Structure formats: C-alpha cells, structure tokens
C-alpha cells in the first residue's frame, strides 16, 4: 500500500532532495510531515548508549513513513536517514489528516500497513530475544522474502549490506559475516560477489 504520488502532489506535497546520510527527521523531534519516498532508500534507526546502531526498518522507494507519529502526536522514537541519494515528498501534517478524512480508502490502506508493520516488529523482537544468531538472520531473510512475489530458493536478492543486516538483527558485523559464510556452506544462501541470494 502507498498513497499515490499524484494524489500527494495534488494536495500540496513538496519535493525535497536528500544526500546520503541526510536526516529526513530526527529522534526526539515532533512530527510535522508525512514523507513519501519517490526515489532512494531511507533507514529508520536509533543508537544505543554505547553508540551501537540498531536499524528498525528500511523504507524502500514508493513507500511512506512518519504517519504513525503524526497520528499519535508524539516525538519520533527513531531517526530517518537517507541511505542513498533520495527524493521525498513532504506533506504537512494538517493536510495529511485532511487526506485521510477525504479518502477513507487511504485510511484503510494505512491502517492495514501499520498492522502489518506491527506484526513484523513483534515477530522480529521475539526472534532477536529468543533465538540463536543464525536463527535471527534467517528470520529476517524470511520476512524479506515473504513480501516478495517469488518464493523460490535463491529468488530474493537481499538489498542490504552485511552491516545493515547486522544492525537489523542486533548482531555484530563479525558475527553476521561468519553466519553468512556458514549459510553459504550449508547451501542456504548463494553469494554472487557482494550480493546475497536467499
């Protein structure tokens, strides 16, 4: 689900360009906009007291973010950081609420997507807290594959770096690399240069 780019532009969303590492929003600030990623990718992250990064999600192009905090009116619990050159549409919060009122089907789609995300996060939290390191990584790969049309073996090209997989799973980079090598030996994944096929 996503709100169409055309609809967002028609009600006053403005286009903004971001460079790699730029923040779309920062943790502990009040939400003011709904963001729609036109091109590029954005990570939602936060840092532990020891400085370790934990990536909570990676938003792909043609997807939105920021709606839940707009609805709640609470400070962002995460940062949104561009993972590449990125173009996003920004829709002011008040116009976002008008959009939901005027287009009930959009509200239903957003509700459904938020429910999906909640389910994925609860599954991920369970995985991170109760499984072995290898099981954590496999569960994350399974979640990625679940959202794809093709489910065949090695049909998913993992669009994340090894560091991003480590941050998503709560593992160290070294542990993640070791598990990836082990999984390749067990024929659970294929490596093609830096690409991981699952």
PDB file of C-alpha atoms in Angstrom:
ATOM      1  CA  UNK A   1       0.000   0.000   0.000  1.00  0.00           C
ATOM      2  CA  UNK A   2       1.055   3.526  -0.594  1.00  0.00           C
ATOM      3  CA  UNK A   3      -0.641   6.825  -1.211  1.00  0.00           C
ATOM      4  CA  UNK A   4      -0.209   7.705  -4.861  1.00  0.00           C
ATOM      5  CA  UNK A   5       2.425  10.254  -5.708  1.00  0.00           C
ATOM      6  CA  UNK A   6      -0.079  12.108  -7.897  1.00  0.00           C
ATOM      7  CA  UNK A   7      -2.576  12.436  -5.043  1.00  0.00           C
ATOM      8  CA  UNK A   8       0.108  13.724  -2.673  1.00  0.00           C
ATOM      9  CA  UNK A   9       1.275  16.339  -5.177  1.00  0.00           C
ATOM     10  CA  UNK A  10      -2.308  17.415  -5.888  1.00  0.00           C
ATOM     11  CA  UNK A  11      -2.895  18.285  -2.229  1.00  0.00           C
ATOM     12  CA  UNK A  12       0.313  20.229  -1.719  1.00  0.00           C
ATOM     13  CA  UNK A  13       3.168  17.803  -1.006  1.00  0.00           C
ATOM     14  CA  UNK A  14       6.523  19.352  -1.875  1.00  0.00           C
ATOM     15  CA  UNK A  15       9.532  17.547  -3.318  1.00  0.00           C
ATOM     16  CA  UNK A  16      12.851  17.553  -1.440  1.00  0.00           C
ATOM     17  CA  UNK A  17      16.218  16.028  -2.332  1.00  0.00           C
ATOM     18  CA  UNK A  18      18.481  14.415   0.260  1.00  0.00           C
ATOM     19  CA  UNK A  19      22.072  13.241   0.040  1.00  0.00           C
ATOM     20  CA  UNK A  20      23.440  10.055   1.551  1.00  0.00           C
ATOM     21  CA  UNK A  21      23.412  10.489   5.346  1.00  0.00           C
ATOM     22  CA  UNK A  22      20.965  13.403   5.414  1.00  0.00           C
ATOM     23  CA  UNK A  23      18.212  13.258   8.023  1.00  0.00           C
ATOM     24  CA  UNK A  24      14.581  13.455   6.950  1.00  0.00           C
ATOM     25  CA  UNK A  25      13.686  13.652  10.630  1.00  0.00           C
ATOM     26  CA  UNK A  26      15.494  13.156  13.928  1.00  0.00           C
ATOM     27  CA  UNK A  27      14.723  11.161  17.008  1.00  0.00           C
ATOM     28  CA  UNK A  28      13.027  13.140  19.809  1.00  0.00           C
ATOM     29  CA  UNK A  29      11.626  15.839  17.499  1.00  0.00           C
ATOM     30  CA  UNK A  30       7.909  16.425  16.991  1.00  0.00           C
ATOM     31  CA  UNK A  31       6.460  15.136  13.712  1.00  0.00           C
ATOM     32  CA  UNK A  32       5.260  17.724  11.244  1.00  0.00           C
ATOM     33  CA  UNK A  33       5.141  15.851   7.922  1.00  0.00           C
ATOM     34  CA  UNK A  34       4.192  12.646   6.179  1.00  0.00           C
ATOM     35  CA  UNK A  35       7.085  11.504   3.967  1.00  0.00           C
ATOM     36  CA  UNK A  36       6.752   9.590   0.704  1.00  0.00           C
ATOM     37  CA  UNK A  37       9.997   8.230  -0.748  1.00  0.00           C
ATOM     38  CA  UNK A  38       9.919   8.838  -4.505  1.00  0.00           C
ATOM     39  CA  UNK A  39      13.455   7.538  -5.178  1.00  0.00           C
ATOM     40  CA  UNK A  40      16.149   6.045  -2.976  1.00  0.00           C
ATOM     41  CA  UNK A  41      16.023   4.305   0.387  1.00  0.00           C
ATOM     42  CA  UNK A  42      15.770   5.561   3.966  1.00  0.00           C
ATOM     43  CA  UNK A  43      16.673   3.761   7.177  1.00  0.00           C
ATOM     44  CA  UNK A  44      14.850   4.227  10.460  1.00  0.00           C
ATOM     45  CA  UNK A  45      17.455   3.853  13.191  1.00  0.00           C
ATOM     46  CA  UNK A  46      18.433   4.702  16.716  1.00  0.00           C
ATOM     47  CA  UNK A  47      21.623   4.344  18.708  1.00  0.00           C
ATOM     48  CA  UNK A  48      22.228   2.541  21.989  1.00  0.00           C
ATOM     49  CA  UNK A  49      24.124   4.300  24.783  1.00  0.00           C
ATOM     50  CA  UNK A  50      27.308   2.543  23.644  1.00  0.00           C
ATOM     51  CA  UNK A  51      26.840   4.029  20.163  1.00  0.00           C
ATOM     52  CA  UNK A  52      25.749   0.777  18.500  1.00  0.00           C
ATOM     53  CA  UNK A  53      23.272   1.406  15.722  1.00  0.00           C
ATOM     54  CA  UNK A  54      20.015  -0.521  15.581  1.00  0.00           C
ATOM     55  CA  UNK A  55      18.146  -0.285  12.275  1.00  0.00           C
ATOM     56  CA  UNK A  56      14.424  -0.715  12.843  1.00  0.00           C
ATOM     57  CA  UNK A  57      13.349  -0.556   9.227  1.00  0.00           C
ATOM     58  CA  UNK A  58      14.473   0.349   5.738  1.00  0.00           C
ATOM     59  CA  UNK A  59      11.916   2.266   3.711  1.00  0.00           C
ATOM     60  CA  UNK A  60      12.065   1.499   0.003  1.00  0.00           C
ATOM     61  CA  UNK A  61      11.089   3.898  -2.756  1.00  0.00           C
ATOM     62  CA  UNK A  62       7.374   4.256  -3.475  1.00  0.00           C
ATOM     63  CA  UNK A  63       6.649   3.909   0.257  1.00  0.00           C
ATOM     64  CA  UNK A  64       5.702   6.306   3.013  1.00  0.00           C
ATOM     65  CA  UNK A  65       6.817   6.913   6.570  1.00  0.00           C
ATOM     66  CA  UNK A  66       6.014   9.144   9.517  1.00  0.00           C
ATOM     67  CA  UNK A  67       2.258   8.578   9.626  1.00  0.00           C
ATOM     68  CA  UNK A  68       2.113   6.778  12.962  1.00  0.00           C
ATOM     69  CA  UNK A  69       3.883   9.556  14.865  1.00  0.00           C
ATOM     70  CA  UNK A  70       1.717  12.184  13.166  1.00  0.00           C
ATOM     71  CA  UNK A  71      -1.387  10.349  14.351  1.00  0.00           C
ATOM     72  CA  UNK A  72      -0.023   9.903  17.884  1.00  0.00           C
ATOM     73  CA  UNK A  73       1.418  13.415  18.098  1.00  0.00           C
ATOM     74  CA  UNK A  74       4.458  12.016  19.921  1.00  0.00           C
ATOM     75  CA  UNK A  75       8.149  12.621  19.373  1.00  0.00           C
ATOM     76  CA  UNK A  76       9.879  10.418  16.828  1.00  0.00           C
ATOM     77  CA  UNK A  77      11.433   7.377  18.554  1.00  0.00           C
ATOM     78  CA  UNK A  78      13.859   6.961  15.625  1.00  0.00           C
ATOM     79  CA  UNK A  79      15.843   8.891  13.042  1.00  0.00           C
ATOM     80  CA  UNK A  80      15.086   8.708   9.314  1.00  0.00           C
ATOM     81  CA  UNK A  81      18.371   8.814   7.393  1.00  0.00           C
ATOM     82  CA  UNK A  82      18.913   8.670   3.621  1.00  0.00           C
ATOM     83  CA  UNK A  83      20.794   5.524   2.591  1.00  0.00           C
ATOM     84  CA  UNK A  84      21.383   6.914  -0.894  1.00  0.00           C
ATOM     85  CA  UNK A  85      20.634   9.973  -2.946  1.00  0.00           C
ATOM     86  CA  UNK A  86      16.973  10.319  -2.167  1.00  0.00           C
ATOM     87  CA  UNK A  87      13.918  12.290  -3.269  1.00  0.00           C
ATOM     88  CA  UNK A  88      10.928  12.523  -0.947  1.00  0.00           C
ATOM     89  CA  UNK A  89       7.589  14.267  -0.939  1.00  0.00           C
ATOM     90  CA  UNK A  90       6.738  16.069   2.300  1.00  0.00           C
ATOM     91  CA  UNK A  91       3.098  16.595   3.166  1.00  0.00           C
ATOM     92  CA  UNK A  92       2.311  18.848   6.147  1.00  0.00           C
ATOM     93  CA  UNK A  93       0.527  17.056   8.968  1.00  0.00           C
ATOM     94  CA  UNK A  94      -2.737  19.006   8.721  1.00  0.00           C
ATOM     95  CA  UNK A  95      -3.031  18.194   5.014  1.00  0.00           C
ATOM     96  CA  UNK A  96      -2.284  14.553   5.807  1.00  0.00           C
ATOM     97  CA  UNK A  97      -5.277  14.448   8.188  1.00  0.00           C
ATOM     98  CA  UNK A  98      -7.474  16.141   5.565  1.00  0.00           C
ATOM     99  CA  UNK A  99      -6.357  13.487   3.080  1.00  0.00           C
ATOM    100  CA  UNK A 100      -7.401  10.706   5.486  1.00  0.00           C
ATOM    101  CA  UNK A 101     -10.793  12.350   6.039  1.00  0.00           C
ATOM    102  CA  UNK A 102     -11.436  12.906   2.325  1.00  0.00           C
ATOM    103  CA  UNK A 103     -10.140   9.491   1.176  1.00  0.00           C
ATOM    104  CA  UNK A 104     -11.329   6.708   3.536  1.00  0.00           C
ATOM    105  CA  UNK A 105      -9.719   4.025   1.350  1.00  0.00           C
ATOM    106  CA  UNK A 106      -6.312   5.607   2.044  1.00  0.00           C
ATOM    107  CA  UNK A 107      -7.027   5.456   5.782  1.00  0.00           C
ATOM    108  CA  UNK A 108      -7.912   1.749   5.462  1.00  0.00           C
ATOM    109  CA  UNK A 109      -4.713   1.063   3.491  1.00  0.00           C
ATOM    110  CA  UNK A 110      -2.571   2.882   6.069  1.00  0.00           C
ATOM    111  CA  UNK A 111      -4.283   1.021   8.906  1.00  0.00           C
ATOM    112  CA  UNK A 112      -3.598  -2.295   7.184  1.00  0.00           C
ATOM    113  CA  UNK A 113       0.060  -1.404   6.532  1.00  0.00           C
ATOM    114  CA  UNK A 114       0.590  -0.300  10.141  1.00  0.00           C
ATOM    115  CA  UNK A 115      -0.927  -3.575  11.345  1.00  0.00           C
ATOM    116  CA  UNK A 116       1.481  -5.458   9.056  1.00  0.00           C
ATOM    117  CA  UNK A 117       4.451  -3.491  10.403  1.00  0.00           C
ATOM    118  CA  UNK A 118       3.363  -4.124  13.987  1.00  0.00           C
ATOM    119  CA  UNK A 119       3.179  -7.856  13.293  1.00  0.00           C
ATOM    120  CA  UNK A 120       6.642  -7.825  11.670  1.00  0.00           C
ATOM    121  CA  UNK A 121       8.150  -5.886  14.578  1.00  0.00           C
ATOM    122  CA  UNK A 122       6.640  -8.197  17.185  1.00  0.00           C
ATOM    123  CA  UNK A 123       7.955 -11.209  15.266  1.00  0.00           C
ATOM    124  CA  UNK A 124      11.383  -9.584  14.980  1.00  0.00           C
ATOM    125  CA  UNK A 125      11.509  -8.715  18.692  1.00  0.00           C
ATOM    126  CA  UNK A 126      10.669 -12.322  19.551  1.00  0.00           C
ATOM    127  CA  UNK A 127      13.342 -13.530  17.134  1.00  0.00           C
ATOM    128  CA  UNK A 128      16.037 -11.207  18.477  1.00  0.00           C
ATOM    129  CA  UNK A 129      15.352 -12.058  22.095  1.00  0.00           C
ATOM    130  CA  UNK A 130      14.790 -15.796  21.900  1.00  0.00           C
ATOM    131  CA  UNK A 131      16.711 -17.297  19.009  1.00  0.00           C
ATOM    132  CA  UNK A 132      20.281 -18.132  18.104  1.00  0.00           C
ATOM    133  CA  UNK A 133      22.248 -15.673  15.988  1.00  0.00           C
ATOM    134  CA  UNK A 134      21.749 -17.798  12.861  1.00  0.00           C
ATOM    135  CA  UNK A 135      18.012 -18.106  13.530  1.00  0.00           C
ATOM    136  CA  UNK A 136      17.768 -14.311  13.866  1.00  0.00           C
ATOM    137  CA  UNK A 137      19.333 -13.760  10.475  1.00  0.00           C
ATOM    138  CA  UNK A 138      17.222 -16.470   8.815  1.00  0.00           C
ATOM    139  CA  UNK A 139      14.036 -14.977  10.294  1.00  0.00           C
ATOM    140  CA  UNK A 140      14.909 -11.538   8.891  1.00  0.00           C
ATOM    141  CA  UNK A 141      15.592 -13.055   5.457  1.00  0.00           C
ATOM    142  CA  UNK A 142      12.297 -14.975   5.659  1.00  0.00           C
ATOM    143  CA  UNK A 143      10.429 -11.745   6.433  1.00  0.00           C
ATOM    144  CA  UNK A 144      12.048 -10.079   3.421  1.00  0.00           C
ATOM    145  CA  UNK A 145      11.120 -12.978   1.157  1.00  0.00           C
ATOM    146  CA  UNK A 146       7.554 -13.059   2.467  1.00  0.00           C
ATOM    147  CA  UNK A 147       6.877  -9.646   0.939  1.00  0.00           C
ATOM    148  CA  UNK A 148       8.172 -10.771  -2.491  1.00  0.00           C
ATOM    149  CA  UNK A 149       6.102 -12.397  -5.223  1.00  0.00           C
ATOM    150  CA  UNK A 150       8.710 -15.066  -5.965  1.00  0.00           C
ATOM    151  CA  UNK A 151       9.301 -17.526  -3.155  1.00  0.00           C
ATOM    152  CA  UNK A 152      11.689 -19.884  -4.985  1.00  0.00           C
ATOM    153  CA  UNK A 153      15.036 -20.758  -3.472  1.00  0.00           C
ATOM    154  CA  UNK A 154      17.610 -18.014  -4.095  1.00  0.00           C
ATOM    155  CA  UNK A 155      14.947 -15.778  -5.717  1.00  0.00           C
ATOM    156  CA  UNK A 156      15.430 -12.963  -3.197  1.00  0.00           C
ATOM    157  CA  UNK A 157      18.333 -10.638  -3.841  1.00  0.00           C
ATOM    158  CA  UNK A 158      18.929  -9.179  -0.394  1.00  0.00           C
ATOM    159  CA  UNK A 159      19.116  -5.426  -0.811  1.00  0.00           C
ATOM    160  CA  UNK A 160      21.067  -4.832   2.391  1.00  0.00           C
ATOM    161  CA  UNK A 161      24.744  -4.664   3.227  1.00  0.00           C
ATOM    162  CA  UNK A 162      26.198  -7.017   5.784  1.00  0.00           C
ATOM    163  CA  UNK A 163      26.411  -4.076   8.217  1.00  0.00           C
ATOM    164  CA  UNK A 164      22.722  -3.291   7.692  1.00  0.00           C
ATOM    165  CA  UNK A 165      21.801  -6.944   8.281  1.00  0.00           C
ATOM    166  CA  UNK A 166      23.850  -6.836  11.494  1.00  0.00           C
ATOM    167  CA  UNK A 167      22.049  -3.678  12.624  1.00  0.00           C
ATOM    168  CA  UNK A 168      18.637  -5.146  11.760  1.00  0.00           C
ATOM    169  CA  UNK A 169      19.323  -8.348  13.689  1.00  0.00           C
ATOM    170  CA  UNK A 170      21.141  -6.858  16.677  1.00  0.00           C
ATOM    171  CA  UNK A 171      24.280  -8.853  15.831  1.00  0.00           C
ATOM    172  CA  UNK A 172      27.848  -7.679  15.412  1.00  0.00           C
ATOM    173  CA  UNK A 173      29.205  -7.306  11.888  1.00  0.00           C
ATOM    174  CA  UNK A 174      31.733 -10.080  12.535  1.00  0.00           C
ATOM    175  CA  UNK A 175      29.025 -12.498  13.696  1.00  0.00           C
ATOM    176  CA  UNK A 176      26.847 -11.634  10.697  1.00  0.00           C
ATOM    177  CA  UNK A 177      29.704 -12.262   8.247  1.00  0.00           C
ATOM    178  CA  UNK A 178      30.516 -15.574   9.953  1.00  0.00           C
ATOM    179  CA  UNK A 179      26.880 -16.701   9.784  1.00  0.00           C
ATOM    180  CA  UNK A 180      26.601 -15.696   6.106  1.00  0.00           C
ATOM    181  CA  UNK A 181      29.677 -17.801   5.282  1.00  0.00           C
ATOM    182  CA  UNK A 182      28.224 -20.736   7.231  1.00  0.00           C
ATOM    183  CA  UNK A 183      24.865 -20.395   5.481  1.00  0.00           C
ATOM    184  CA  UNK A 184      26.622 -20.395   2.103  1.00  0.00           C
ATOM    185  CA  UNK A 185      28.458 -23.627   3.003  1.00  0.00           C
ATOM    186  CA  UNK A 186      25.119 -25.157   4.043  1.00  0.00           C
ATOM    187  CA  UNK A 187      23.614 -24.059   0.681  1.00  0.00           C
ATOM    188  CA  UNK A 188      21.009 -21.885   2.421  1.00  0.00           C
ATOM    189  CA  UNK A 189      22.145 -18.801   0.506  1.00  0.00           C
ATOM    190  CA  UNK A 190      24.239 -18.077  -2.585  1.00  0.00           C
ATOM    191  CA  UNK A 191      26.841 -15.330  -2.728  1.00  0.00           C
ATOM    192  CA  UNK A 192      27.418 -13.557  -6.031  1.00  0.00           C
ATOM    193  CA  UNK A 193      30.146 -11.031  -5.355  1.00  0.00           C
ATOM    194  CA  UNK A 194      28.687  -8.812  -2.648  1.00  0.00           C
ATOM    195  CA  UNK A 195      25.125  -9.904  -3.431  1.00  0.00           C
ATOM    196  CA  UNK A 196      23.304 -12.339  -1.165  1.00  0.00           C
ATOM    197  CA  UNK A 197      20.673 -14.549  -2.795  1.00  0.00           C
ATOM    198  CA  UNK A 198      18.168 -16.250  -0.497  1.00  0.00           C
TER     199      UNK A 198
END
